[in-house]
XYZ file of C-alpha atoms in Angstrom:
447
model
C 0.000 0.000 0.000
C 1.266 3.784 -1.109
C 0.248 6.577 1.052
C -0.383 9.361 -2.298
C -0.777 13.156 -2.201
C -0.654 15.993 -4.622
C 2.442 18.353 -4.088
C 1.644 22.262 -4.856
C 3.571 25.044 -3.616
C 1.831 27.763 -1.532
C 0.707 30.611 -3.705
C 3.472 33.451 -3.349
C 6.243 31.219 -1.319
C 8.388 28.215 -1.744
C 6.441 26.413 0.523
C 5.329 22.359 -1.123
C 2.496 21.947 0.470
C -0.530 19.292 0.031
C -3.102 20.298 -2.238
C -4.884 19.053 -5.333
C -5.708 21.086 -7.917
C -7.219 23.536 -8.655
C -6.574 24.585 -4.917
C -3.972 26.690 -4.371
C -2.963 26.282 -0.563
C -3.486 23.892 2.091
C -3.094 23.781 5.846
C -0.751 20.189 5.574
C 2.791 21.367 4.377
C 4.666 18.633 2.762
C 7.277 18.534 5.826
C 4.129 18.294 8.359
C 2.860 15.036 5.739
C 6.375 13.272 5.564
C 6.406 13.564 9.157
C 3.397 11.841 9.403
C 4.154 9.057 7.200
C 7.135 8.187 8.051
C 5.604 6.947 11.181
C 3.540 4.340 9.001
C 4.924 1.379 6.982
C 3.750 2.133 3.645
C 5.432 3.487 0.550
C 4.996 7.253 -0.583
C 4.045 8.436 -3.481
C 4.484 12.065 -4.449
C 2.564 13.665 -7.708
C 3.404 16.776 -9.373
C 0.981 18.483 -11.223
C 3.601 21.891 -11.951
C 7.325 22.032 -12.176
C 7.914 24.821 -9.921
C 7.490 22.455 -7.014
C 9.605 20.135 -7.769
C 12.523 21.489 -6.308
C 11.659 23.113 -3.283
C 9.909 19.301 -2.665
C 13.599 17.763 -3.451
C 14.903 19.870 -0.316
C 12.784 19.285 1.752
C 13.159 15.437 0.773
C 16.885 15.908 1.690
C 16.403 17.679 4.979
C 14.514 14.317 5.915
C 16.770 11.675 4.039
C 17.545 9.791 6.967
C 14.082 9.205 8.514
C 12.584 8.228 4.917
C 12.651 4.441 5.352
C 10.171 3.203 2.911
C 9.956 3.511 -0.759
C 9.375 6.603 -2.422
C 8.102 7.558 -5.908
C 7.719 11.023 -7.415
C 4.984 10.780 -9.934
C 4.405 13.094 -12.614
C 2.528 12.969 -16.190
C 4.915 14.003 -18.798
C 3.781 13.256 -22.146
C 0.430 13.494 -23.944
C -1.572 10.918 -23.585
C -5.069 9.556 -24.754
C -7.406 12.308 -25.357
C -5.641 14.744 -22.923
C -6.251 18.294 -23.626
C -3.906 18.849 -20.668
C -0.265 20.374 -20.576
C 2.326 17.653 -19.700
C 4.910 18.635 -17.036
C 7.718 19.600 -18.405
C 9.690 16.089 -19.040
C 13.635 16.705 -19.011
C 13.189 19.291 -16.275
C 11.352 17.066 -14.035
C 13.444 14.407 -14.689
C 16.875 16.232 -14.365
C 15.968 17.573 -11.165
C 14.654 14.151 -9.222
C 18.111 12.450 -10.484
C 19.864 15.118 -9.518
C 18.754 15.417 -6.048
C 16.965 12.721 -4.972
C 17.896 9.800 -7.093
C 17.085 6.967 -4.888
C 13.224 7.594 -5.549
C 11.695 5.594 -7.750
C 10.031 7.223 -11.293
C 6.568 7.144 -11.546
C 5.955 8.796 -14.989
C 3.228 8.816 -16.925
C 0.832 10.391 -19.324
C -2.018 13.299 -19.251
C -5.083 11.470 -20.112
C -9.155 11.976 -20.470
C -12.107 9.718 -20.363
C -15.732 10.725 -20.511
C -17.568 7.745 -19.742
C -20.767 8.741 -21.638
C -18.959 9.868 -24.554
C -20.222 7.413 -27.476
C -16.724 5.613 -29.000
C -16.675 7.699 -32.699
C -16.055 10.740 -30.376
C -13.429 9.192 -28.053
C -11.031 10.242 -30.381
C -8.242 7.646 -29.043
C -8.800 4.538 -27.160
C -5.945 3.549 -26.311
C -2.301 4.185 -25.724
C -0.310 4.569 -29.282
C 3.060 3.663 -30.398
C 3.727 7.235 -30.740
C 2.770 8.044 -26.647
C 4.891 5.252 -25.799
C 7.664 6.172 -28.083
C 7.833 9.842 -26.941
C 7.592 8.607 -23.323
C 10.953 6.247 -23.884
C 12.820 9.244 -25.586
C 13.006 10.858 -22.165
C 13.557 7.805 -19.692
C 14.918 4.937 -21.680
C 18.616 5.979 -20.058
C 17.580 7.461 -17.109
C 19.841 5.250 -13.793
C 16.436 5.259 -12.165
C 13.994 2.535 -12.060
C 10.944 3.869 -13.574
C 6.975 2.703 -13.250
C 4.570 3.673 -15.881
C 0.756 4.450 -14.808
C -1.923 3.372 -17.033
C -5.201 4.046 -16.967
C -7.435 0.583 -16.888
C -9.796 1.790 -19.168
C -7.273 1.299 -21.876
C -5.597 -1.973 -20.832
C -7.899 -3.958 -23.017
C -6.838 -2.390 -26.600
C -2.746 -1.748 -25.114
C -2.157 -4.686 -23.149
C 0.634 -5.848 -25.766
C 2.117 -2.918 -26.239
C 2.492 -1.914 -22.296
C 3.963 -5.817 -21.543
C 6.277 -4.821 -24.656
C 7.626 -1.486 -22.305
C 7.899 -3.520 -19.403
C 10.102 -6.018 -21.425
C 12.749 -3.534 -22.439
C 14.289 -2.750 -18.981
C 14.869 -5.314 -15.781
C 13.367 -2.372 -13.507
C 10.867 -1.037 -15.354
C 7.257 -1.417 -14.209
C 3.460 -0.405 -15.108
C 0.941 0.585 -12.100
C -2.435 0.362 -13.596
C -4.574 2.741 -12.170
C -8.533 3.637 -11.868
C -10.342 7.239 -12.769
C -13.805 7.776 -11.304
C -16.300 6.336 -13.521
C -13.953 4.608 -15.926
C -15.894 1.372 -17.694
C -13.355 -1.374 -17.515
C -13.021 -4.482 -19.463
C -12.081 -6.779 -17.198
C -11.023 -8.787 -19.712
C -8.184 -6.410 -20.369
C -6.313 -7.238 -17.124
C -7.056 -10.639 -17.021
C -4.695 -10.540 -20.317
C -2.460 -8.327 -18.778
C -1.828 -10.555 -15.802
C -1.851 -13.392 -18.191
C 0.729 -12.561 -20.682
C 2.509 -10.069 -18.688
C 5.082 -10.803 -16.089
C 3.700 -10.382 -12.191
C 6.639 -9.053 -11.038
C 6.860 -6.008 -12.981
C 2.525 -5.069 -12.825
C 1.247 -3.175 -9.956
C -2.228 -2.274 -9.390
C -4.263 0.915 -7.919
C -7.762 -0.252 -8.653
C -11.077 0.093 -5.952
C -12.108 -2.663 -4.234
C -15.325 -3.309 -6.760
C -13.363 -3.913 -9.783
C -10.419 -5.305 -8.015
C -13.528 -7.926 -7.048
C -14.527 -8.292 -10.195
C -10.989 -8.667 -11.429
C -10.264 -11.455 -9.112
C -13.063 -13.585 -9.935
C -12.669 -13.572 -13.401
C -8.915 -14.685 -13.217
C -10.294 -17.984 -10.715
C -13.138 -18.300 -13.882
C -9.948 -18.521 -16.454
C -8.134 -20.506 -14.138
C -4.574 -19.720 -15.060
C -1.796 -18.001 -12.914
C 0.131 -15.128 -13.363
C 2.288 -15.287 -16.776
C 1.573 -18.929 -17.234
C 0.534 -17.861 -20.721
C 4.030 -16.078 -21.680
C 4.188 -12.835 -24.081
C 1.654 -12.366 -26.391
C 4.148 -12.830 -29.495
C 7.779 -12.802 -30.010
C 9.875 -11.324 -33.074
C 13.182 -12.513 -33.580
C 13.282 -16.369 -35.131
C 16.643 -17.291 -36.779
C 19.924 -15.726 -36.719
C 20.734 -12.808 -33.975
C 20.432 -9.128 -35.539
C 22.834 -6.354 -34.013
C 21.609 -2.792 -33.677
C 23.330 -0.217 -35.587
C 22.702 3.372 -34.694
C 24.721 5.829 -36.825
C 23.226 9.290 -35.672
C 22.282 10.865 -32.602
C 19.065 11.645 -33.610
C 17.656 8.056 -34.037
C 17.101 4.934 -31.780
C 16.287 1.573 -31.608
C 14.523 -0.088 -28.793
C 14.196 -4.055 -28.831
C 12.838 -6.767 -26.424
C 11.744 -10.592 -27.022
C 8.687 -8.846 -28.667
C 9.475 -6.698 -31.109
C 12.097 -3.849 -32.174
C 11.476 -0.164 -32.505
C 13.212 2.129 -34.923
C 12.772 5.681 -33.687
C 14.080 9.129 -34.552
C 15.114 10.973 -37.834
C 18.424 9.848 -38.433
C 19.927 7.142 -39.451
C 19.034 3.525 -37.691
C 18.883 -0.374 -38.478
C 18.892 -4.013 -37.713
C 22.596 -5.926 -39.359
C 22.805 -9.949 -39.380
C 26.380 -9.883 -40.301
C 27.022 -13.514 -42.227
C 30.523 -14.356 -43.023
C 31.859 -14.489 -46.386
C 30.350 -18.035 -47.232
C 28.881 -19.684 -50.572
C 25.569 -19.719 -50.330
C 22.556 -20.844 -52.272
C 19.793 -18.460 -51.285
C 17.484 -16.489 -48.241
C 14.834 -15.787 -47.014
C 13.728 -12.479 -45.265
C 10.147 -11.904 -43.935
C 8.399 -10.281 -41.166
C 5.924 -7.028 -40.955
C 6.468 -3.160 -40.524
C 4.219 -0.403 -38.999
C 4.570 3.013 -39.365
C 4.026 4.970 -36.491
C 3.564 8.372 -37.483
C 0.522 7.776 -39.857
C 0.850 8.700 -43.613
C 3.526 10.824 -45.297
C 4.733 11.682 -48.548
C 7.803 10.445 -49.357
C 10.468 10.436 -52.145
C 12.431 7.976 -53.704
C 15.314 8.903 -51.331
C 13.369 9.576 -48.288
C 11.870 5.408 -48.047
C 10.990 4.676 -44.440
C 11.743 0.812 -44.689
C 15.000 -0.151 -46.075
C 16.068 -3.540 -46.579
C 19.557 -3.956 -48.055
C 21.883 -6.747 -48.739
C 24.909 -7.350 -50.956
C 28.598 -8.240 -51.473
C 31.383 -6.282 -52.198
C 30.773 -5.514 -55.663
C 26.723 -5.501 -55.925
C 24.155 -4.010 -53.651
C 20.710 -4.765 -53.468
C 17.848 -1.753 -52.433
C 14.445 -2.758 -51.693
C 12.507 0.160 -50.095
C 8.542 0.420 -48.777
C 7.300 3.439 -47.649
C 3.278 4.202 -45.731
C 2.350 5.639 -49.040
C 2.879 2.276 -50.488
C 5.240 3.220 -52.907
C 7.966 -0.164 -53.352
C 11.155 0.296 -55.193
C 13.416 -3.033 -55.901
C 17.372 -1.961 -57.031
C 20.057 -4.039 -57.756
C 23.432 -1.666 -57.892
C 27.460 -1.875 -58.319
C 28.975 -0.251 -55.402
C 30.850 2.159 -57.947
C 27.339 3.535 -58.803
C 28.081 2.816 -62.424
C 25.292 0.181 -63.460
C 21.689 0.414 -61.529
C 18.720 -1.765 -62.398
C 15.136 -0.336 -60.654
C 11.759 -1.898 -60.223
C 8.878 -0.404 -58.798
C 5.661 -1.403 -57.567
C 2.554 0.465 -55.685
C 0.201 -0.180 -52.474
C -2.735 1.372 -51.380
C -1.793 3.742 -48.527
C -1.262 1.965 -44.460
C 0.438 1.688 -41.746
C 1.016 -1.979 -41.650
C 2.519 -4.305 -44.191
C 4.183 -7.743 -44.208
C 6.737 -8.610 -46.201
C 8.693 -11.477 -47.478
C 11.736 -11.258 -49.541
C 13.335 -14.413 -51.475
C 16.726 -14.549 -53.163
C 18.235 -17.287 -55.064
C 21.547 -15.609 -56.763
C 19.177 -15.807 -59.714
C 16.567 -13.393 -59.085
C 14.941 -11.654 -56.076
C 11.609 -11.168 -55.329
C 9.490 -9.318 -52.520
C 5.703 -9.184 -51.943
C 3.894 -7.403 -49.821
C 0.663 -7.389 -48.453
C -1.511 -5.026 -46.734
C -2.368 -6.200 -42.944
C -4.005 -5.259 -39.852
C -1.615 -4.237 -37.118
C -1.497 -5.791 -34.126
C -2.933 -2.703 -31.985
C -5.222 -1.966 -34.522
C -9.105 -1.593 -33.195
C -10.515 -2.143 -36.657
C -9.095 -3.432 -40.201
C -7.632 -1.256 -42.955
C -9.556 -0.569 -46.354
C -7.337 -2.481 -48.543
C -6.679 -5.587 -46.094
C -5.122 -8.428 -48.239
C -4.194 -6.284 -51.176
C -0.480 -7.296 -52.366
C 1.824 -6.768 -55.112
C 4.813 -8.421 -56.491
C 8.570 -6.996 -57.752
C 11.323 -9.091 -59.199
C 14.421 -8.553 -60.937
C 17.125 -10.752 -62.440
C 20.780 -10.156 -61.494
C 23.098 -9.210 -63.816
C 25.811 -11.006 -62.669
C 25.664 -14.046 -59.878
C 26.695 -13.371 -56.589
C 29.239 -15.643 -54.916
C 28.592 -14.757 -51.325
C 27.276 -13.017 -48.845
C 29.137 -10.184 -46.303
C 27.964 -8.543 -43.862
C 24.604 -7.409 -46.030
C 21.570 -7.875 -44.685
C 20.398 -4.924 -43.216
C 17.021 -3.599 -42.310
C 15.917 -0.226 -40.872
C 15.633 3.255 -41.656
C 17.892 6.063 -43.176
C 16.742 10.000 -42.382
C 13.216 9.350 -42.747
C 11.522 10.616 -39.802
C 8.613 8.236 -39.471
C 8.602 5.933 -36.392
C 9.046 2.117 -37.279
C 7.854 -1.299 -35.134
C 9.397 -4.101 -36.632
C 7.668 -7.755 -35.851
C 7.863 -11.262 -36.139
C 11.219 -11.072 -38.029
C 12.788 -14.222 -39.922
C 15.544 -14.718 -41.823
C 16.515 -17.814 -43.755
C 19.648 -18.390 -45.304
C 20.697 -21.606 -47.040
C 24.509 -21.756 -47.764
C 26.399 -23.594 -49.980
C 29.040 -26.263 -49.091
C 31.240 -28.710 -50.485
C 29.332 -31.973 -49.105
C 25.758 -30.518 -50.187
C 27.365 -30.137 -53.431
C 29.158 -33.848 -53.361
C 26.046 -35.423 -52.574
C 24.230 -33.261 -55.254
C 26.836 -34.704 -57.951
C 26.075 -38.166 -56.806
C 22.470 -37.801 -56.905
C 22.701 -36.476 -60.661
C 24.878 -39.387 -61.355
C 23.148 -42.216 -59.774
C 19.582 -40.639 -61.686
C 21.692 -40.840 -65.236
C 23.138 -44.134 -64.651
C 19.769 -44.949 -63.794
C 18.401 -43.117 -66.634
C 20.623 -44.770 -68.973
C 19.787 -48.360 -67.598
C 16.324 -48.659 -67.986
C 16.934 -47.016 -71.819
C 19.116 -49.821 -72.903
């Protein structure tokens, strides 16, 4: 159990005191609280609704270091979240300041949100929490030395449940707190999958006592303990990818679920194969663009997938505006061969990508995301490139890499594969006896 209180200062002074907004004073002074609770054995938890307070708070947390015994978290919402018409506290301030003077707490950070429980669902704009909210949240905290929790809003488990199990994946001490707002309707269901798929250990709960009721009988109905059910779906099948992050500006965040490519610079996955024979591979998986639909160039493809030798490179790009391009390219730039082919519009497509030294061909298909709450237009509709090499290649280094290069749109990459079949001396033996044995063969039952 947390003991939780808002933190304000007094109107005209430094004073933190304990108000909730939109009060402006209080009789309880944060000093006059901590002694209190100190006195108990229950956690604190500390929310910030305005910067200002923050550091007069830290102070008065240091003046009383040695008597705070239990844990402490300082919560505040930072980034945007569902339907919030609400400004976020100021992220890298808030942040700074807690690590710099008080960084045994524990970060409770978490998003400005809004839920009208009569509102019919066309008008609730957002029902759940995006890719982009928890993106923006991990630009902030994803190196912070502090263990963080996330609260979420249990209105919104049900259609994010994935995606929050995916954040709690990425870091050993990172957490979610699922919380309730007067009058939410909760699908039970929602934390029943939660609990399910998610691991125990890293889930804490803030509900009332009627839905934590109704909560707990539904999990005895199901029948099935905490996490017995594992994650909801993993990525990565095959041979181990590397992250390669070439700018600043860009990111790449990757559990057991999935990997995020973030940021506006340059950014990708590498499977770097040694220089062996080889007889073909097999690349497949599916891409969602985060930030919606943009118009793109030729240069400015979100998805790249490249792979090569030292004298030939091959392009294939796939942007959200379903534009494909296919090019096979010397590394001198002096002989190019281009395909293209055209999607409708989405932001979710899989992709598989076959080459046999021969030829290469990619199709894609139009699919419904994993967090998506209903399907797109075009579900199903695919296309096909190919193109035939112009010269064979002999093997394959270091070339197989998949990401994105300057293009500012937000990428999740899932259920990732990649085949390759390589070529060896005693595949090839036992080939030449097998076409020997079928002509002597041949030749017998001819004579």
């Amino acid at each position: 159990m947390m003991l939780e209180a808002d933190v304000l200062l007094r109107e005209g002074t430094e004073v933190p005191v304990m108000a909730h907004p939109p009060a402006k004073d209080s009789n309880l002074t944060l000093e006059e609280w901590l002694t209190s609770a100190v006195k108990t054995d229950r956690g604190m938890k500390l929310d910030f609704k305005e910067i200002a307070a923050v550091e007069p708070a830290m102070q008065q947390l240091l003046t009383m270091d040695e008597t705070l015994h239990a844990p402490l978290w300082l919560n505040a919402d930072i980034c945007s979240g569902p339907n919030s018409e609400k400004n976020p506290v100021d992220p890298e301030a808030f942040i700074g300041i807690v690590a710099q003077l008080f960084p045994r707490s524990v970060l409770s950070l978490g998003w400005t949100t809004r839920w009208v429980p009569n509102l019919s669902p066309p008008l609730q704009t957002v029902q759940q929490y995006t890719w982009t909210m928890i993106l923006d949240m991990l630009q902030y905290c994803f190196d912070v030395e502090q263990a963080v929790t996330f609260p979420v809003r249990a209105v919104w488990v049900y259609s994010s449940y994935d995606k929050l199990i995916w954040l709690t994946e990425l870091r050993s001490d990172y957490t979610i707190t699922v919380w309730h707002g007067m009058g939410d309707v909760v699908r039970v269901l929602g934390l029943v999958n939660l609990r399910q798929h998610g691991d125990p250990k890293h889930i804490y709960y803030d509900l009332p006592d009627t839905l934590k009721s109704r909560f707990n009988d539904s999990l005895q109905e199901n029948g099935t303990e905490a996490g017995s059910k594992g994650l909801p779906y993993t990525w990565l099948q095959g041979p181990q990818w590397k992250t390669v992050q070439t700018s600043p500006t860009a990111s790449i965040y990757r559990n057991r679920m999935s990997a995020a490519i973030t940021g506006d610079g340059q950014a990708f996955l590498e499977f770097e194969h040694p220089p062996e024979l080889y007889t073909s591979w097999t690349l497949s998986g599916q891409v969602q663009f985060v930030e919606g639909l943009q118009r793109v160039t030729e240069n400015d493809f979100m998805l790249k997938i490249s792979a090569g030798d030292d004298e030939t490179k091959l392009l294939l790009g796939l942007a959200s505006t379903g534009a494909v391009l296919l090019r096979q390219y010397s590394t001198d730039n002096k002989t190019a061969v281009t395909v293209h082919g055209l999607l409708p519009p989405s932001d979710c497509y899989r992709f598989t990508i076959i080459d046999d030294k021969i030829s290469v061909k990619a199709t894609f298909v139009v699919v419904r995301c994993k967090d998506a709450l209903k399907p797109p237009g075009f579900l199903g509709y695919d296309t096909v490139v190919e193109l035939k090499y112009q010269r064979a290649w002999h093997s394959l280094k270091n070339s197989v890499q998949l990401g994105k290069y300057h293009a500012t749109t937000d990428l999740i990459i899932e259920d990732l594969k990649l085949d390759i079949v390589e070529y060896s001396h005693a595949n090839a033996c036992r080939a030449s006896v097998y076409l020997l044995l079928s002509l002597l063969t041949f030749i017998t039952l001819n004579l």
